[in-house]
Coordinates of N, CA and C in Angstrom, one line a residue:
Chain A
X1 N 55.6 -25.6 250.8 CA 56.5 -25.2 249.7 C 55.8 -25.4 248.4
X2 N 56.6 -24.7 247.2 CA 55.7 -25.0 246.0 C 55.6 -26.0 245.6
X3 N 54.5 -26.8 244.6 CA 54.5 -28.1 244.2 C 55.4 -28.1 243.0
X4 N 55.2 -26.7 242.3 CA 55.9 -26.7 241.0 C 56.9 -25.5 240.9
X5 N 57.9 -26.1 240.2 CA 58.8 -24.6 240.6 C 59.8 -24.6 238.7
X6 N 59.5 -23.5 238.3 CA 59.6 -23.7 236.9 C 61.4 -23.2 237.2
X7 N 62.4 -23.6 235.9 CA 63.5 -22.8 236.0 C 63.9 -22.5 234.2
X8 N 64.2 -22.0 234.2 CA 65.0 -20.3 234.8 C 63.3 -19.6 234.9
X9 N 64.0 -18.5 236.1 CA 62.4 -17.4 236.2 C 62.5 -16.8 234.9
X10 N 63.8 -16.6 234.4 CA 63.6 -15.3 233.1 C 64.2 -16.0 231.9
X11 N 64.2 -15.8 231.1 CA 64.7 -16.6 229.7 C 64.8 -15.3 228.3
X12 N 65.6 -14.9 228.2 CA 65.9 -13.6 226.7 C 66.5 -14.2 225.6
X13 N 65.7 -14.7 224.7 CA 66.6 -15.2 223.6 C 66.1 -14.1 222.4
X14 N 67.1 -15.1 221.0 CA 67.0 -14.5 220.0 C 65.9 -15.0 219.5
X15 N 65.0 -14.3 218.3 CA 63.8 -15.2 217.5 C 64.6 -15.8 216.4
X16 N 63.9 -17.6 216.4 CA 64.9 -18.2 215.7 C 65.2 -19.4 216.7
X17 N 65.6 -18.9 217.9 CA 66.6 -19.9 218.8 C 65.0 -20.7 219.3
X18 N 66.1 -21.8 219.9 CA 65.0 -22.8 221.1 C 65.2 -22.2 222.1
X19 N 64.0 -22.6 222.9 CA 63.6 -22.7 224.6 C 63.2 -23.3 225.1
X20 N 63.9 -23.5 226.2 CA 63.9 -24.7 227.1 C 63.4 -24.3 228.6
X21 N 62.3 -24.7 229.3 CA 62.0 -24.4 230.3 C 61.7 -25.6 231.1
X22 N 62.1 -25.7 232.4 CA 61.7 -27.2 233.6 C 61.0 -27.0 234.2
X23 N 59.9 -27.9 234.9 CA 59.3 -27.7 236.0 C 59.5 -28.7 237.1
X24 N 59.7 -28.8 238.1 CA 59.9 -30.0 239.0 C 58.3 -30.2 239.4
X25 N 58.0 -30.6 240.2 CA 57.3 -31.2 241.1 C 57.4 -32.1 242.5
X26 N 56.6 -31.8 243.7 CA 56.8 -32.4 244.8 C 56.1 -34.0 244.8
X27 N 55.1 -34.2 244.1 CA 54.4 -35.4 244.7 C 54.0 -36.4 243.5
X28 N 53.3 -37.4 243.3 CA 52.8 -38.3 242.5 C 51.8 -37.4 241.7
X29 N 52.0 -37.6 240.4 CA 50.5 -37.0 239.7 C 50.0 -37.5 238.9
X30 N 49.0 -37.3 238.6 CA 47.7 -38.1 237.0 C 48.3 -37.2 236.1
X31 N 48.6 -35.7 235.8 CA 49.3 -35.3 234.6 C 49.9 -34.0 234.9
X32 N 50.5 -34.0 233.8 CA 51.1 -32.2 233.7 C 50.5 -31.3 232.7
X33 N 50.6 -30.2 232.7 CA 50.1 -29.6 231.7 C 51.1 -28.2 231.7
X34 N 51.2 -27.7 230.4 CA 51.9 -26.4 230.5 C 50.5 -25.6 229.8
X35 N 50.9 -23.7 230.4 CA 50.0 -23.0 229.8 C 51.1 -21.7 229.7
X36 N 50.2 -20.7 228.8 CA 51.0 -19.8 228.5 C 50.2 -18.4 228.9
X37 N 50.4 -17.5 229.5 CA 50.2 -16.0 229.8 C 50.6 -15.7 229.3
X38 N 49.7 -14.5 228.6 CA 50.5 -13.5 227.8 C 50.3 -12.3 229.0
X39 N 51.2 -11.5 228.5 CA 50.8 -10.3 229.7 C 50.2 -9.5 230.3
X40 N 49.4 -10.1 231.1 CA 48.1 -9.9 232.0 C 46.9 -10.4 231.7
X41 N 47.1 -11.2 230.7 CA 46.0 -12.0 230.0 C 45.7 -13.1 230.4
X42 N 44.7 -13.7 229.7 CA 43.9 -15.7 230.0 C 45.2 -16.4 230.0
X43 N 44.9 -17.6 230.6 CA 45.5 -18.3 230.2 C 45.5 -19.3 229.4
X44 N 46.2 -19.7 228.6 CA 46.5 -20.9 227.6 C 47.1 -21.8 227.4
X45 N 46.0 -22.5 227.4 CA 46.7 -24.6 227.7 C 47.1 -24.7 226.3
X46 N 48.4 -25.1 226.5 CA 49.4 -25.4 225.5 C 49.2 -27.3 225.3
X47 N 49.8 -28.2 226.6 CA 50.5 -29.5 226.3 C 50.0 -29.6 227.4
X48 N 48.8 -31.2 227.4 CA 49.1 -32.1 229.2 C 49.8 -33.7 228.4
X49 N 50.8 -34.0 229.4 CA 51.3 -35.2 229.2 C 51.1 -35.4 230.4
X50 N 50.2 -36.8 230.1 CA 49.6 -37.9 231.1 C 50.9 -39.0 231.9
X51 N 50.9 -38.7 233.0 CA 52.1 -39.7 233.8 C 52.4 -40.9 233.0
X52 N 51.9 -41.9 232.4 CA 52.1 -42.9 231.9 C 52.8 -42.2 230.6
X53 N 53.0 -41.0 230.2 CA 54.1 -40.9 228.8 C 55.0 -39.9 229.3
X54 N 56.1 -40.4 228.2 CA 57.5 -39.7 228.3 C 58.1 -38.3 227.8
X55 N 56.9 -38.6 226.4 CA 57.5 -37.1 225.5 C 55.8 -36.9 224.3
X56 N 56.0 -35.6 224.3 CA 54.5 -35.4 223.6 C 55.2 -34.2 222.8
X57 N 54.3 -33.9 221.1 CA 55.1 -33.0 220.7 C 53.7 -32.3 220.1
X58 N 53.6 -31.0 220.0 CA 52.6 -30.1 219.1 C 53.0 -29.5 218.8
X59 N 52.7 -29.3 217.6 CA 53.6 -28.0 216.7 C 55.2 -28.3 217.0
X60 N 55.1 -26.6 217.7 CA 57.1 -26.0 217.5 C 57.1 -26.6 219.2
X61 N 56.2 -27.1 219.6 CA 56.1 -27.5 221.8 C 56.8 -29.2 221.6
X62 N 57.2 -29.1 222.5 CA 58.1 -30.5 222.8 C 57.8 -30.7 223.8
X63 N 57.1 -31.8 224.4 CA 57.5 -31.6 226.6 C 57.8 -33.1 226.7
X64 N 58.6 -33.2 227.6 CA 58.8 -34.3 228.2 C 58.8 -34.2 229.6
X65 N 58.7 -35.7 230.2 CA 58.4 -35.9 231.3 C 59.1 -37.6 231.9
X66 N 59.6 -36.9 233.4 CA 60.6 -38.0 233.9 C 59.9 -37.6 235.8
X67 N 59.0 -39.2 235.4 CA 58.5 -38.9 236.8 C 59.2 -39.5 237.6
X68 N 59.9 -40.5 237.7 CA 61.3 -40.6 238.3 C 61.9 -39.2 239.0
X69 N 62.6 -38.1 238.0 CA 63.1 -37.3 238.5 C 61.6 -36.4 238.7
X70 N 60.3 -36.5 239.0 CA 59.6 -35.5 239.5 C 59.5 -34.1 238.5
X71 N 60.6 -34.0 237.1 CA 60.4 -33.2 236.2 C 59.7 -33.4 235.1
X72 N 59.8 -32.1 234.7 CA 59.2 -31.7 232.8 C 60.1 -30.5 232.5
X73 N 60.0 -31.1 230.9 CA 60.8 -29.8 230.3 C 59.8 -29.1 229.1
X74 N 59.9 -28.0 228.6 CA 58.9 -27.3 227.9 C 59.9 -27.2 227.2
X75 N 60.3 -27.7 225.7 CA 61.2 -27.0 224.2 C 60.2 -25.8 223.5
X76 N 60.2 -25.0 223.5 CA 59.9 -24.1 222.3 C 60.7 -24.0 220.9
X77 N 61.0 -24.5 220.1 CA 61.7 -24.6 218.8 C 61.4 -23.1 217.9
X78 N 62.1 -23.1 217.7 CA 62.4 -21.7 216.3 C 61.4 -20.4 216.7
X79 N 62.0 -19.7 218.0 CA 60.9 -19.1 219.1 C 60.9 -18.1 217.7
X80 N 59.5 -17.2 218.2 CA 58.8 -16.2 217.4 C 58.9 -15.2 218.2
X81 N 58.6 -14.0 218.4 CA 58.5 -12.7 219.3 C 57.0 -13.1 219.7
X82 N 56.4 -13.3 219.2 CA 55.1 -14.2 219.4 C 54.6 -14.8 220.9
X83 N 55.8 -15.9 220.9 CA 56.3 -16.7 222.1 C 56.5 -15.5 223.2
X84 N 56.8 -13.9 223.4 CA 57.4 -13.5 224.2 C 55.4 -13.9 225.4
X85 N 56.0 -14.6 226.6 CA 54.9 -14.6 227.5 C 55.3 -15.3 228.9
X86 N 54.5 -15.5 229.6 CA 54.8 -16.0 230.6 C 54.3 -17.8 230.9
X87 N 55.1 -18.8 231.2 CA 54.7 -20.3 230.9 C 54.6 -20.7 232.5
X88 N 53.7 -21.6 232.4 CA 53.4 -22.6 233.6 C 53.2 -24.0 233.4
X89 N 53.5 -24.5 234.4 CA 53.5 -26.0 234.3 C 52.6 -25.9 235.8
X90 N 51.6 -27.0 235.2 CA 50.2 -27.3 236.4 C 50.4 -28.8 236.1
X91 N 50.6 -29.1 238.1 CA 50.3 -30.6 238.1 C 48.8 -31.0 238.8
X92 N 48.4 -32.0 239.1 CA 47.4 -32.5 239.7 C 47.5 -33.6 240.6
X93 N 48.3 -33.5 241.4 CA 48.4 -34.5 242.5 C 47.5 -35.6 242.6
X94 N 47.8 -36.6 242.9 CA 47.5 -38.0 242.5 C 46.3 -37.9 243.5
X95 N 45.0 -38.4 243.5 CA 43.9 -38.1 244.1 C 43.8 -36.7 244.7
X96 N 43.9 -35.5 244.2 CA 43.2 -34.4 244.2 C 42.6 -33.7 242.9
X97 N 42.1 -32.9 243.0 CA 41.5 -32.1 242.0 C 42.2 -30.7 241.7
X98 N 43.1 -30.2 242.4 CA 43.5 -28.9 242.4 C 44.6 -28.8 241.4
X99 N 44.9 -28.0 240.3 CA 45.6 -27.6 239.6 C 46.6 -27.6 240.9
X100 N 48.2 -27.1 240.6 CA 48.8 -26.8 241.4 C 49.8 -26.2 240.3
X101 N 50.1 -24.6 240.4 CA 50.7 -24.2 239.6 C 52.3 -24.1 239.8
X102 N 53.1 -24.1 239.1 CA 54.7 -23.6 239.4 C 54.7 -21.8 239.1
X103 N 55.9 -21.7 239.7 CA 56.0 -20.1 239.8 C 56.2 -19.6 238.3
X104 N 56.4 -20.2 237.4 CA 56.4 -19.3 236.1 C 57.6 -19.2 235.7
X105 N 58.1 -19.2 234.3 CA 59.1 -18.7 233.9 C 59.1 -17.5 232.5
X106 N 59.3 -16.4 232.4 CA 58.9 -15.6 231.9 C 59.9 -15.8 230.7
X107 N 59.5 -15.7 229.4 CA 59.9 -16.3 228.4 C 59.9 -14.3 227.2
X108 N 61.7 -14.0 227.1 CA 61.6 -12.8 226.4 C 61.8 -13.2 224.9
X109 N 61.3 -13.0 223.5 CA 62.0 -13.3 222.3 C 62.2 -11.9 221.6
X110 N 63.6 -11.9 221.4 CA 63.6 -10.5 221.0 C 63.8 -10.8 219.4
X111 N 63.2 -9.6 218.6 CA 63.2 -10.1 217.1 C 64.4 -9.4 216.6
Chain B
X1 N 30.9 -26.3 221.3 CA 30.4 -25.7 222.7 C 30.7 -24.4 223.3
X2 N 30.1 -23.4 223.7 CA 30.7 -21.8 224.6 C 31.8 -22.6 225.5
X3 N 32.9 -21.8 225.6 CA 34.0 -21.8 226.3 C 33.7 -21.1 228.0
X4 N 34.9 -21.0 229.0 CA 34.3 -20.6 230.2 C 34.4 -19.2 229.8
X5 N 33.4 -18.6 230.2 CA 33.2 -16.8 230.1 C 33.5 -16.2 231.2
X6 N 34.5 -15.3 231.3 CA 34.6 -14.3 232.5 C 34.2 -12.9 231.9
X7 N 33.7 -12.0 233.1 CA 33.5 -10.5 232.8 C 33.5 -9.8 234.0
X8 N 33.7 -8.8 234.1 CA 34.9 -8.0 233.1 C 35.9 -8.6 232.4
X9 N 36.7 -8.4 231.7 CA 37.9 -8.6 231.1 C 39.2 -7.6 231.8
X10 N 38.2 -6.6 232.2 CA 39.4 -5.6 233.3 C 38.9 -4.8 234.1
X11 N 39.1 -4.4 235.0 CA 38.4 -4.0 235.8 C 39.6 -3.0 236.8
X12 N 39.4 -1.6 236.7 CA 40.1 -0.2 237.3 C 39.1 0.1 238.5
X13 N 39.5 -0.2 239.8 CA 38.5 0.5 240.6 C 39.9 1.3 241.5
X14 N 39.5 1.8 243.4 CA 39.9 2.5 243.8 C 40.0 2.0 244.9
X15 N 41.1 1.9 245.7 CA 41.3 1.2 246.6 C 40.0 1.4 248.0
X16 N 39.3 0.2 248.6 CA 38.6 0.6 249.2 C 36.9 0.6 248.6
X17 N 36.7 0.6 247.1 CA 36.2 -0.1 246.5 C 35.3 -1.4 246.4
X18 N 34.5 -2.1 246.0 CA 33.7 -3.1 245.8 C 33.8 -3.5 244.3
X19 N 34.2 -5.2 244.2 CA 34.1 -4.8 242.5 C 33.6 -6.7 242.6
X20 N 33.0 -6.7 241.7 CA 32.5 -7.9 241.6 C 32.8 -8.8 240.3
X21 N 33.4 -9.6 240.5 CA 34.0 -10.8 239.0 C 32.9 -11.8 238.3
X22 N 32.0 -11.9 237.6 CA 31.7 -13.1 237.4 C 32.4 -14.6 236.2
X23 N 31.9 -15.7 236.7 CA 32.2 -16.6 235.6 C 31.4 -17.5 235.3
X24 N 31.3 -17.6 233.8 CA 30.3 -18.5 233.0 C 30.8 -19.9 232.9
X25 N 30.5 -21.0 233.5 CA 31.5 -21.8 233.2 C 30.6 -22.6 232.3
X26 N 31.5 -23.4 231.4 CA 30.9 -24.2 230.4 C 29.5 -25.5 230.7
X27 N 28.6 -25.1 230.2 CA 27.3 -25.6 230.8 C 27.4 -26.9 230.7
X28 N 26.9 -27.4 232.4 CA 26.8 -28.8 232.7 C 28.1 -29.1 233.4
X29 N 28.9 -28.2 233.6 CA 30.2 -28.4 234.8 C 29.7 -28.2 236.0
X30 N 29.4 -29.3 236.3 CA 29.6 -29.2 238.4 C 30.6 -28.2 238.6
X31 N 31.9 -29.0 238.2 CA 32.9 -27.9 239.1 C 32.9 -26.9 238.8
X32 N 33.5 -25.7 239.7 CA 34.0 -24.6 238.9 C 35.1 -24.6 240.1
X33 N 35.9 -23.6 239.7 CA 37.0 -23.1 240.2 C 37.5 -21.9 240.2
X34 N 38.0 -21.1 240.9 CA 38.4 -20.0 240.9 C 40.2 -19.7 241.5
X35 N 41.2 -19.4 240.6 CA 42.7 -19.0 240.8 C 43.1 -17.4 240.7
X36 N 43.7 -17.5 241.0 CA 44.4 -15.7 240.9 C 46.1 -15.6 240.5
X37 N 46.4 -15.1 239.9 CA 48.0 -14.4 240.0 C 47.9 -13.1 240.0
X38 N 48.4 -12.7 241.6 CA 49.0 -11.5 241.8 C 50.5 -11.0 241.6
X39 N 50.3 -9.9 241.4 CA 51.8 -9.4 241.3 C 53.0 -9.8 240.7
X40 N 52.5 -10.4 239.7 CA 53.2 -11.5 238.6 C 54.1 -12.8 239.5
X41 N 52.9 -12.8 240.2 CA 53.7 -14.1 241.0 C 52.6 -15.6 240.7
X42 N 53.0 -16.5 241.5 CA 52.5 -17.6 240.9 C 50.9 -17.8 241.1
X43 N 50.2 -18.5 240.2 CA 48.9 -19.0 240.3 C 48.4 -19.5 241.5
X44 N 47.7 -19.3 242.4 CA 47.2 -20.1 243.3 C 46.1 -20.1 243.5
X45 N 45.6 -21.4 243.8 CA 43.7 -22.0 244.1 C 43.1 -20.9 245.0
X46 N 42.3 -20.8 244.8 CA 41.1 -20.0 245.6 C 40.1 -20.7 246.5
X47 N 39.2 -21.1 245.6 CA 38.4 -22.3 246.0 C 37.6 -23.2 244.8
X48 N 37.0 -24.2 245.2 CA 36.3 -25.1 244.5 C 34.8 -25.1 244.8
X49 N 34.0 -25.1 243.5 CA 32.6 -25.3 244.0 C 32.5 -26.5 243.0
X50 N 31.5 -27.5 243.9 CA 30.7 -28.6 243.3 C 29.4 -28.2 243.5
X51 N 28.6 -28.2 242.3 CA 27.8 -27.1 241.8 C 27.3 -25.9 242.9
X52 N 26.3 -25.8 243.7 CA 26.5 -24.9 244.2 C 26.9 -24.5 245.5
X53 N 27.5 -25.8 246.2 CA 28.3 -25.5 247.2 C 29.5 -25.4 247.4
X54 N 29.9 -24.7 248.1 CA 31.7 -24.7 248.2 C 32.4 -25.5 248.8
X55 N 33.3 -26.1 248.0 CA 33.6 -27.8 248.6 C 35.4 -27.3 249.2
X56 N 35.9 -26.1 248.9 CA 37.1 -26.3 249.6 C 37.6 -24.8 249.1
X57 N 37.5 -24.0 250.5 CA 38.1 -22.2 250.2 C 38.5 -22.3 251.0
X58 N 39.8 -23.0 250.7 CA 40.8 -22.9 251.8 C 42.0 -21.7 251.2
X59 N 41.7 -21.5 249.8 CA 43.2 -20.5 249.3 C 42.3 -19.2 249.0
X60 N 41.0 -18.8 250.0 CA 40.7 -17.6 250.2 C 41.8 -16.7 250.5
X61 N 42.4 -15.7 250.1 CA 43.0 -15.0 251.4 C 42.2 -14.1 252.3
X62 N 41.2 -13.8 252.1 CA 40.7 -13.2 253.8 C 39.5 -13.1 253.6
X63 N 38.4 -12.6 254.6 CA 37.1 -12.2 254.7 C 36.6 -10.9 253.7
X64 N 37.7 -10.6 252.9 CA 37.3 -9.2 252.0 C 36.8 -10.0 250.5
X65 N 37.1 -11.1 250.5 CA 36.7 -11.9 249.5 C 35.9 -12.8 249.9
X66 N 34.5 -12.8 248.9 CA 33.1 -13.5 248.9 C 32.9 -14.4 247.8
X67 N 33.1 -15.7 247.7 CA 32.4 -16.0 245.9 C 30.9 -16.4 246.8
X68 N 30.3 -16.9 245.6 CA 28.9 -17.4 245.3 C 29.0 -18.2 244.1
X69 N 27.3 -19.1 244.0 CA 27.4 -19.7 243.1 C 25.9 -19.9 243.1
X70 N 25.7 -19.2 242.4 CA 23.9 -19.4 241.9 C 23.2 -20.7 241.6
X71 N 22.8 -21.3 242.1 CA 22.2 -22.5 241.5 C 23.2 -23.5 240.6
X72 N 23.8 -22.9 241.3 CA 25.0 -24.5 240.4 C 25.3 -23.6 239.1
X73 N 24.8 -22.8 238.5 CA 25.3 -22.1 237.4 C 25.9 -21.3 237.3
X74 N 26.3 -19.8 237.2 CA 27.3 -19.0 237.0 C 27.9 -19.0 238.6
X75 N 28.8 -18.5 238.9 CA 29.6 -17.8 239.9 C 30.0 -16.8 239.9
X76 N 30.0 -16.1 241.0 CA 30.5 -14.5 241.3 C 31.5 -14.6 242.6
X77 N 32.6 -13.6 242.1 CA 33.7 -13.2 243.5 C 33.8 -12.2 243.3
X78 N 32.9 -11.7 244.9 CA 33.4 -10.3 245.1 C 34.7 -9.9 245.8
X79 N 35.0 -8.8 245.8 CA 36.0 -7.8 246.8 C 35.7 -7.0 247.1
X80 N 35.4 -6.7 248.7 CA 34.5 -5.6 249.1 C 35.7 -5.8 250.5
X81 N 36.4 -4.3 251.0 CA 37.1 -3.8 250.2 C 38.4 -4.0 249.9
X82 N 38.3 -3.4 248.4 CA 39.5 -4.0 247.5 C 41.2 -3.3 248.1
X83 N 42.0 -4.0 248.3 CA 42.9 -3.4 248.4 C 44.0 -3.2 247.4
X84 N 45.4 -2.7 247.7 CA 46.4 -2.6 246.6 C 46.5 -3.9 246.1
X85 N 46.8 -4.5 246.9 CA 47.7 -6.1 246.8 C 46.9 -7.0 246.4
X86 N 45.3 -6.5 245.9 CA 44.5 -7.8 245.3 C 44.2 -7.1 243.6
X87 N 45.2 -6.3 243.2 CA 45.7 -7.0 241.7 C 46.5 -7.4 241.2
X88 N 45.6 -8.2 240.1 CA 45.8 -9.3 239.7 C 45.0 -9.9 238.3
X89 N 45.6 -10.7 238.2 CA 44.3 -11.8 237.3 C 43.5 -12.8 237.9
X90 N 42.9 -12.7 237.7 CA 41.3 -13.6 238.4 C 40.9 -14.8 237.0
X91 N 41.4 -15.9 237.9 CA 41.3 -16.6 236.0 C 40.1 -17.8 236.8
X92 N 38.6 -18.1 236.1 CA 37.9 -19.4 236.5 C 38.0 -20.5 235.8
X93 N 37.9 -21.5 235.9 CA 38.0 -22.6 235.4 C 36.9 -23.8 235.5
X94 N 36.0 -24.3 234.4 CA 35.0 -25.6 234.7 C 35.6 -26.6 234.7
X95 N 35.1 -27.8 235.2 CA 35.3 -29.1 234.6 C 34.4 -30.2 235.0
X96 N 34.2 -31.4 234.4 CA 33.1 -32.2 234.0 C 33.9 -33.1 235.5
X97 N 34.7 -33.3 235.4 CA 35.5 -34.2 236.0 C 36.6 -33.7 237.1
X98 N 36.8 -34.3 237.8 CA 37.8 -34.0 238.4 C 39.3 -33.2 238.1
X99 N 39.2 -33.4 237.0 CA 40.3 -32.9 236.4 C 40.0 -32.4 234.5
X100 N 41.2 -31.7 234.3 CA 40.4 -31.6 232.7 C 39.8 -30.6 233.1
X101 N 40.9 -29.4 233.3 CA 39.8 -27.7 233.3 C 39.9 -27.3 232.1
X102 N 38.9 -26.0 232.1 CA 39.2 -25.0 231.0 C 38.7 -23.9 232.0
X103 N 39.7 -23.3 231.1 CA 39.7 -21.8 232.0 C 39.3 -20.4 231.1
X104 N 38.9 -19.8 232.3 CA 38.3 -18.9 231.5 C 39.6 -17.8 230.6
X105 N 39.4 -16.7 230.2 CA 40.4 -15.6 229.6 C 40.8 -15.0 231.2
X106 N 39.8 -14.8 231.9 CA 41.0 -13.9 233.3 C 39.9 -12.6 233.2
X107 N 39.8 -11.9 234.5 CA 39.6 -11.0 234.6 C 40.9 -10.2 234.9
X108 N 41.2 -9.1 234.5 CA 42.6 -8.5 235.1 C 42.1 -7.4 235.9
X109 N 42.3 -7.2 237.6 CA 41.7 -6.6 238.1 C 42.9 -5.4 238.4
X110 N 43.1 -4.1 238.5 CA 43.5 -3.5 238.9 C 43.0 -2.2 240.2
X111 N 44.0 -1.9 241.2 CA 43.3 -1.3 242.3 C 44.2 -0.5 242.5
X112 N 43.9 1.3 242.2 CA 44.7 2.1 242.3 C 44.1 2.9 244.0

C-alpha cells in the first residue's frame, strides 16, 4: 500500500485564501519533505522537517508534523495563482534510503 | 555548485521507438537515483546506483527499461521499446548520503 497518501487529491481555491494539504504516512521516518510539480515539470523541494520537530515555517509554507499520528500538514498562506501545481510529501523510512512519495494533491488557485 | 542535470527536458517519440534519458548528477554523488510519474499519478523509485553499480531496481517496471551508469559518473535510462503507458516525467536525483537528494528538473517523456 502507499507509504504516503496526501488529502484532498484536488484543492480549488480563491487567490488570497490558505491551503491546507495532509500527508499520512505508514512507518517510522528520519524526515519529511514536501515538493511542488508544476505541470509536467521538475520537481521542487519546498520544506523537510526532521522527525525530532513539530512545526517549520518558510515564507508563506507552514508544515507541521505529528509522528504520533504518522501525519503532516502543508499550509500555503495568502495562495497566489502562482501556487496553482501539484504537491508531494516524501518520507524516508527509518533505515532506508528511498524517497517514498504520497499520491499528490493537486493544488488549483484561481485569480 | 552545478545542480543535478537532466536531458532532454522533453522528449516526443513514437510508440515503439527507442529514446534514451540521461542524468548529470551533482559531482562527487555516489548515489544517484532514478523516479518517474506517470499518468499524473504518484512518484515512484526506479532504482538506485551506488556509483557505478546498481544497488536496488526493484521499481523497474519491465525489461523494456535499461539504465546504466558510466564509471560512477553520469547515468543513462533507456526505453527500447517505448510504449503508450511510459509517459511521464523521468525525474534523477544525487546524493552525498543516504538521504538529502536533489533532483534533477525531469525529463517529460511523451509517446504518441
Amino acid at each position: 500500500s502507499q507509504q504516503g497518501e496526501e488529502d484532498p487529491q484536488a484543492l480549488s481555491i480563491q487567490e488570497g485564501e490558505n491551503a491546507t494539504m495532509n500527508c499520512s504516512y505508514k512507518t517510522s521516518i528520519n524526515n519529511l519533505q514536501w515538493y511542488r510539480q508544476n505541470s509536467g515539470r521538475g520537481l521542487v523541494h519546498l520544506i523537510l522537517i526532521r522527525s525530532n520537530e513539530r512545526e517549520k515555517h518558510s515564507g508563506r509554507l507552514r508544515v507541521t508534523l505529528d509522528t504520533s499520528k504518522k501525519s503532516s500538514s502543508l499550509l500555503i498562506t495568502a495562495s497566489r495563482a502562482a501556487d496553482t501545481a501539484s504537491y508531494f510529501c516524501a518520507t524516508v523510512p527509518t533505515g532506508t534510503y528511498k524517497y517514498i512519495f504520497g499520491t499528490g494533491t493537486r493544488l488549483k488557485v484561481l485569480a | 555548485e552545478a545542480g543535478v542535470t537532466q536531458f532532454p527536458s522533453h522528449s516526443v517519440i513514437e510508440k515503439g521507438q527507442t529514446v534514451t534519458l540521461r542524468c548529470d548528477p551533482i559531482s562527487g554523488h555516489d548515489n544517484l537515483y532514478w523516479y518517474r510519474r506517470v499518468m499524473g499519478k504518484e512518484i515512484k523509485f526506479l532504482l538506485h546506483f551506488v556509483k557505478e553499480s546498481k544497488q536496488d531496481e526493484s521499481g523497474m517496471p519491465n525489461n523494456r527499461f535499461l539504465a546504466e551508469r558510466t564509471g560512477g559518473t553520469y547515468s543513462t535510462l533507456k526505453v527500447q521499446p517505448a510504449e503508450l503507458e511510459d509517459s511521464g516525467v523521468y525525474f534523477c536525483a544525487s546524493s552525498q548520503v543516504d538521504y538529502g537528494y536533489t533532483f534533477g528538473s525531469g525529463t517529460r517523456l511523451t509517446v504518441v
